[in-house]
């Protein structure tokens, strides 16, 4: 065998070995992909199962409850006005201007605003700087699924029936850092949790009439009517604040004033406008 033939055979052998290694590498890679893919499918299946389990939990058949609520007789809370009782205006009668407030009880941004500037709004209303008008939404129930926005709104109706201050205090408690859940956590769908939070409000604690209204869903139909009012308002997100028909924004932007100093500046400008 010549030296040239020997080298040629060695080169061919090396090429065969390289090709075999490449095939084995591809085979191993494919096997890993199949294993990983199978694991992902398994995890998704488990997650889906958990999601279904969670969505069907909650002993009050909440979906059916709210389906039936639309056919209930409308009960309007005391201290609300308007055809369907969906006008909530709180403040001194001689206050010249009204701040329109649009919120959803499951909204994390609304909770953040309440925790930052909620006391400023309450103080301004108490001092007679302006009245506050509330329009409440429940669109997060559709986006994140659940019934917590509507259920918390119904409970707020029960609080408004007690008195306007109870409404304000209860709303603040529900939005507090201690009690406000994550947007995807439908905790407000649970009446027991709503009543636990209500214990933080003196006018609602041990209030048998309020408790019965929450448990019976007395203001469920009203909550749906309030939600319809929001849907017709043209407001695209929460929280939104308006005065004299104009949206309050951070100076030089179209952003909602979320911090106390931003809100104070925006409200002072709105109050000064003719």
Short mmCIF file of C-alpha atoms in Angstrom, two decimals:
data_model
loop_
_atom_site.label_atom_id
_atom_site.label_comp_id
_atom_site.label_asym_id
_atom_site.label_seq_id
_atom_site.Cartn_x
_atom_site.Cartn_y
_atom_site.Cartn_z
CA UNK A 1 0.00 0.00 0.00
CA UNK A 2 1.45 3.31 -1.03
CA UNK A 3 1.84 6.15 1.42
CA UNK A 4 -0.64 8.20 -0.62
CA UNK A 5 -3.32 5.49 -0.38
CA UNK A 6 -2.72 5.14 3.33
CA UNK A 7 -3.25 8.87 3.86
CA UNK A 8 -6.40 8.78 1.71
CA UNK A 9 -7.84 5.93 3.76
CA UNK A 10 -7.07 7.72 7.01
CA UNK A 11 -8.78 10.88 5.69
CA UNK A 12 -11.85 8.88 4.69
CA UNK A 13 -11.98 7.26 8.11
CA UNK A 14 -11.73 10.63 9.82
CA UNK A 15 -14.60 11.95 7.63
CA UNK A 16 -16.77 8.95 8.52
CA UNK A 17 -16.09 9.51 12.21
CA UNK A 18 -16.90 13.24 11.90
CA UNK A 19 -20.16 12.48 10.07
CA UNK A 20 -21.11 9.91 12.70
CA UNK A 21 -20.42 12.37 15.53
CA UNK A 22 -22.56 14.98 13.76
CA UNK A 23 -25.45 12.52 13.33
CA UNK A 24 -25.20 11.51 16.99
CA UNK A 25 -25.14 15.18 18.07
CA UNK A 26 -28.29 15.90 16.05
CA UNK A 27 -29.93 12.78 17.45
CA UNK A 28 -29.12 13.80 21.03
CA UNK A 29 -30.34 17.34 20.41
CA UNK A 30 -33.63 16.06 19.01
CA UNK A 31 -34.03 13.74 21.99
CA UNK A 32 -33.51 16.64 24.41
CA UNK A 33 -36.06 18.74 22.52
CA UNK A 34 -38.61 15.96 22.74
CA UNK A 35 -38.01 15.55 26.47
CA UNK A 36 -38.19 19.30 27.16
CA UNK A 37 -41.25 19.66 24.96
CA UNK A 38 -42.96 16.84 26.81
CA UNK A 39 -42.13 18.45 30.15
CA UNK A 40 -43.56 21.79 29.00
CA UNK A 41 -46.76 20.13 27.84
CA UNK A 42 -47.02 18.38 31.21
CA UNK A 43 -46.50 21.64 33.10
CA UNK A 44 -49.06 23.42 30.94
CA UNK A 45 -51.52 20.60 31.50
CA UNK A 46 -50.99 20.84 35.26
CA UNK A 47 -51.26 24.63 35.16
CA UNK A 48 -54.45 24.42 33.12
CA UNK A 49 -55.86 21.96 35.61
CA UNK A 50 -55.00 24.27 38.48
CA UNK A 51 -56.53 27.22 36.63
CA UNK A 52 -59.75 25.34 36.05
CA UNK A 53 -59.81 24.24 39.67
CA UNK A 54 -59.29 27.79 40.92
CA UNK A 55 -61.84 29.26 38.54
CA UNK A 56 -64.48 26.81 39.70
CA UNK A 57 -63.79 27.34 43.39
CA UNK A 58 -65.68 29.77 45.59
CA UNK A 59 -68.69 28.13 47.15
CA UNK A 60 -71.21 30.82 46.11
CA UNK A 61 -71.45 29.90 42.39
CA UNK A 62 -70.41 33.46 41.66
CA UNK A 63 -70.80 33.26 37.88
CA UNK A 64 -74.42 32.11 38.21
CA UNK A 65 -75.05 34.69 40.93
CA UNK A 66 -74.04 37.54 38.65
CA UNK A 67 -75.88 36.05 35.68
CA UNK A 68 -79.06 36.14 37.78
CA UNK A 69 -78.32 39.62 39.17
CA UNK A 70 -79.36 41.37 35.97
CA UNK A 71 -82.92 40.10 36.41
CA UNK A 72 -83.16 41.19 40.05
CA UNK A 73 -85.16 44.16 41.23
CA UNK A 74 -82.98 47.27 41.38
CA UNK A 75 -82.31 48.46 44.92
CA UNK A 76 -80.75 51.93 45.07
CA UNK A 77 -78.48 52.78 47.99
CA UNK A 78 -79.48 55.65 50.23
CA UNK A 79 -77.24 58.66 49.59
CA UNK A 80 -77.19 57.93 45.84
CA UNK A 81 -79.25 59.85 43.31
CA UNK A 82 -80.21 59.62 39.65
CA UNK A 83 -82.60 57.39 37.73
CA UNK A 84 -80.82 54.16 38.66
CA UNK A 85 -79.14 55.47 41.80
CA UNK A 86 -75.80 55.62 40.03
CA UNK A 87 -75.02 59.24 40.88
CA UNK A 88 -72.64 59.32 43.85
CA UNK A 89 -71.73 62.89 44.75
CA UNK A 90 -70.10 63.57 48.11
CA UNK A 91 -69.13 66.94 49.55
CA UNK A 92 -70.44 70.30 50.68
CA UNK A 93 -73.40 71.62 48.72
CA UNK A 94 -71.79 75.03 48.23
CA UNK A 95 -68.59 73.63 46.67
CA UNK A 96 -68.46 75.24 43.23
CA UNK A 97 -66.67 72.47 41.35
CA UNK A 98 -66.89 68.69 41.19
CA UNK A 99 -64.05 66.24 40.72
CA UNK A 100 -65.15 63.26 38.65
CA UNK A 101 -63.40 60.06 39.77
CA UNK A 102 -63.43 56.88 37.67
CA UNK A 103 -62.17 53.69 39.33
CA UNK A 104 -62.33 49.89 39.28
CA UNK A 105 -62.03 48.17 42.66
CA UNK A 106 -59.60 45.54 41.34
CA UNK A 107 -57.44 48.17 39.65
CA UNK A 108 -53.87 48.19 41.06
CA UNK A 109 -53.24 51.73 39.78
CA UNK A 110 -56.37 52.93 41.59
CA UNK A 111 -55.06 51.32 44.77
CA UNK A 112 -51.68 52.99 44.27
CA UNK A 113 -53.36 56.37 43.86
CA UNK A 114 -55.52 55.85 46.93
CA UNK A 115 -52.48 54.95 49.00
CA UNK A 116 -50.59 58.01 47.76
CA UNK A 117 -53.21 60.75 47.38
CA UNK A 118 -56.49 59.37 48.71
CA UNK A 119 -56.21 61.32 51.95
CA UNK A 120 -55.70 64.52 49.96
CA UNK A 121 -58.98 63.95 48.11
CA UNK A 122 -60.83 63.26 51.36
CA UNK A 123 -59.36 66.38 52.98
CA UNK A 124 -60.22 68.58 49.98
CA UNK A 125 -63.81 67.31 49.94
CA UNK A 126 -64.16 67.79 53.69
CA UNK A 127 -62.73 71.33 53.40
CA UNK A 128 -65.22 72.17 50.65
CA UNK A 129 -62.65 72.71 47.87
CA UNK A 130 -64.80 70.59 45.58
CA UNK A 131 -67.35 67.80 45.60
CA UNK A 132 -66.35 64.28 44.49
CA UNK A 133 -68.41 62.29 42.00
CA UNK A 134 -67.68 58.56 41.71
CA UNK A 135 -68.24 56.35 38.67
CA UNK A 136 -67.16 52.79 39.29
CA UNK A 137 -66.20 50.17 36.70
CA UNK A 138 -65.96 46.38 36.61
CA UNK A 139 -64.05 45.80 33.35
CA UNK A 140 -61.20 44.00 35.12
CA UNK A 141 -63.61 41.15 35.83
CA UNK A 142 -63.69 40.62 32.07
CA UNK A 143 -59.97 41.19 31.47
CA UNK A 144 -58.58 39.12 34.34
CA UNK A 145 -61.74 37.04 34.77
CA UNK A 146 -63.70 36.80 37.99
CA UNK A 147 -66.38 38.79 39.80
CA UNK A 148 -64.39 40.76 42.39
CA UNK A 149 -64.88 44.22 40.87
CA UNK A 150 -68.66 43.80 40.76
CA UNK A 151 -68.82 42.17 44.19
CA UNK A 152 -66.74 44.88 45.86
CA UNK A 153 -68.87 47.51 44.12
CA UNK A 154 -72.03 45.88 45.44
CA UNK A 155 -70.53 45.98 48.95
CA UNK A 156 -69.68 49.65 48.43
CA UNK A 157 -73.34 50.19 47.62
CA UNK A 158 -74.19 48.65 50.98
CA UNK A 159 -71.69 51.01 52.63
CA UNK A 160 -73.15 54.02 50.77
CA UNK A 161 -76.55 52.98 52.08
CA UNK A 162 -75.16 53.44 55.61
CA UNK A 163 -73.67 56.89 54.94
CA UNK A 164 -71.30 58.67 52.50
CA UNK A 165 -68.37 58.64 54.94
CA UNK A 166 -68.71 54.88 55.35
CA UNK A 167 -68.50 54.60 51.55
CA UNK A 168 -65.29 56.67 51.47
CA UNK A 169 -63.71 54.88 54.41
CA UNK A 170 -64.59 51.44 53.09
CA UNK A 171 -63.26 52.24 49.63
CA UNK A 172 -59.99 53.44 51.21
CA UNK A 173 -59.73 50.23 53.25
CA UNK A 174 -60.32 48.03 50.19
CA UNK A 175 -57.63 49.94 48.29
CA UNK A 176 -55.16 49.83 51.19
CA UNK A 177 -51.80 48.09 50.86
CA UNK A 178 -52.89 45.62 53.53
CA UNK A 179 -56.05 44.42 51.82
CA UNK A 180 -55.89 45.16 48.10
CA UNK A 181 -55.07 41.96 46.18
CA UNK A 182 -53.09 41.53 43.00
CA UNK A 183 -55.09 42.26 39.88
CA UNK A 184 -55.21 38.57 38.97
CA UNK A 185 -56.29 37.52 42.47
CA UNK A 186 -60.10 37.62 42.60
CA UNK A 187 -60.17 37.99 46.36
CA UNK A 188 -63.00 40.54 46.36
CA UNK A 189 -65.31 37.83 45.00
CA UNK A 190 -65.35 36.41 48.54
CA UNK A 191 -68.02 38.04 50.74
CA UNK A 192 -66.21 36.88 53.89
CA UNK A 193 -63.11 38.82 52.84
CA UNK A 194 -65.14 41.95 52.06
CA UNK A 195 -66.74 41.76 55.50
CA UNK A 196 -63.33 41.29 57.13
CA UNK A 197 -62.11 44.51 55.50
CA UNK A 198 -65.34 46.26 56.52
CA UNK A 199 -64.44 45.63 60.16
CA UNK A 200 -61.83 48.39 59.74
CA UNK A 201 -64.65 50.93 59.29
CA UNK A 202 -66.41 51.82 62.57
CA UNK A 203 -69.76 52.50 60.89
CA UNK A 204 -69.71 49.05 59.25
CA UNK A 205 -68.25 46.86 61.97
CA UNK A 206 -70.96 44.71 63.59
CA UNK A 207 -73.50 46.45 61.37
CA UNK A 208 -76.11 43.72 60.82
CA UNK A 209 -77.89 45.58 58.02
CA UNK A 210 -74.69 46.12 56.07
CA UNK A 211 -73.58 42.50 56.58
CA UNK A 212 -76.94 41.16 55.38
CA UNK A 213 -76.85 43.38 52.29
CA UNK A 214 -73.38 42.09 51.37
CA UNK A 215 -74.30 38.43 51.89
CA UNK A 216 -77.65 38.76 50.12
CA UNK A 217 -76.21 40.71 47.20
CA UNK A 218 -78.80 43.43 47.75
CA UNK A 219 -76.93 45.89 45.56
CA UNK A 220 -75.74 43.44 42.87
CA UNK A 221 -78.14 44.84 40.26
CA UNK A 222 -77.09 48.36 41.22
CA UNK A 223 -73.44 47.39 40.71
CA UNK A 224 -74.26 46.25 37.19
CA UNK A 225 -76.04 49.52 36.45
CA UNK A 226 -73.08 51.48 37.76
CA UNK A 227 -70.77 49.44 35.53
CA UNK A 228 -72.94 50.28 32.53
CA UNK A 229 -72.65 53.96 33.40
CA UNK A 230 -68.87 53.69 33.32
CA UNK A 231 -68.97 51.83 30.00
CA UNK A 232 -71.01 54.67 28.48
CA UNK A 233 -68.71 57.38 29.87
CA UNK A 234 -66.06 57.05 27.18
CA UNK A 235 -63.32 56.80 29.82
CA UNK A 236 -60.66 54.36 28.64
CA UNK A 237 -58.83 53.48 31.85
CA UNK A 238 -58.70 53.83 35.61
CA UNK A 239 -58.03 55.83 37.59
CA UNK A 240 -59.20 58.85 35.61
CA UNK A 241 -59.98 62.28 37.05
CA UNK A 242 -61.94 65.05 35.37
CA UNK A 243 -63.04 68.54 36.33
CA UNK A 244 -65.19 70.77 34.13
CA UNK A 245 -65.07 67.98 31.56
CA UNK A 246 -61.28 68.13 31.32
CA UNK A 247 -59.00 65.25 32.27
CA UNK A 248 -56.48 65.97 35.02
CA UNK A 249 -52.94 65.25 33.85
CA UNK A 250 -49.38 65.78 35.00
CA UNK A 251 -48.14 69.11 33.64
CA UNK A 252 -46.64 68.71 30.17
CA UNK A 253 -47.88 65.14 29.71
CA UNK A 254 -51.07 63.15 29.21
CA UNK A 255 -50.34 61.03 32.28
CA UNK A 256 -52.75 60.69 35.18
CA UNK A 257 -51.39 62.37 38.35
CA UNK A 258 -50.66 59.37 40.57
CA UNK A 259 -48.49 60.92 43.28
CA UNK A 260 -49.82 63.28 45.95
CA UNK A 261 -47.72 66.24 44.73
CA UNK A 262 -48.73 65.63 41.11
CA UNK A 263 -52.38 65.43 42.06
CA UNK A 264 -52.22 68.56 44.20
CA UNK A 265 -50.68 70.56 41.33
CA UNK A 266 -53.23 69.23 38.83
CA UNK A 267 -56.20 69.92 41.11
CA UNK A 268 -55.05 73.45 41.91
CA UNK A 269 -54.74 74.21 38.21
CA UNK A 270 -58.22 72.78 37.56
CA UNK A 271 -59.75 74.77 40.43
CA UNK A 272 -58.17 77.98 39.13
CA UNK A 273 -59.49 77.49 35.60
CA UNK A 274 -62.51 79.62 34.68
#
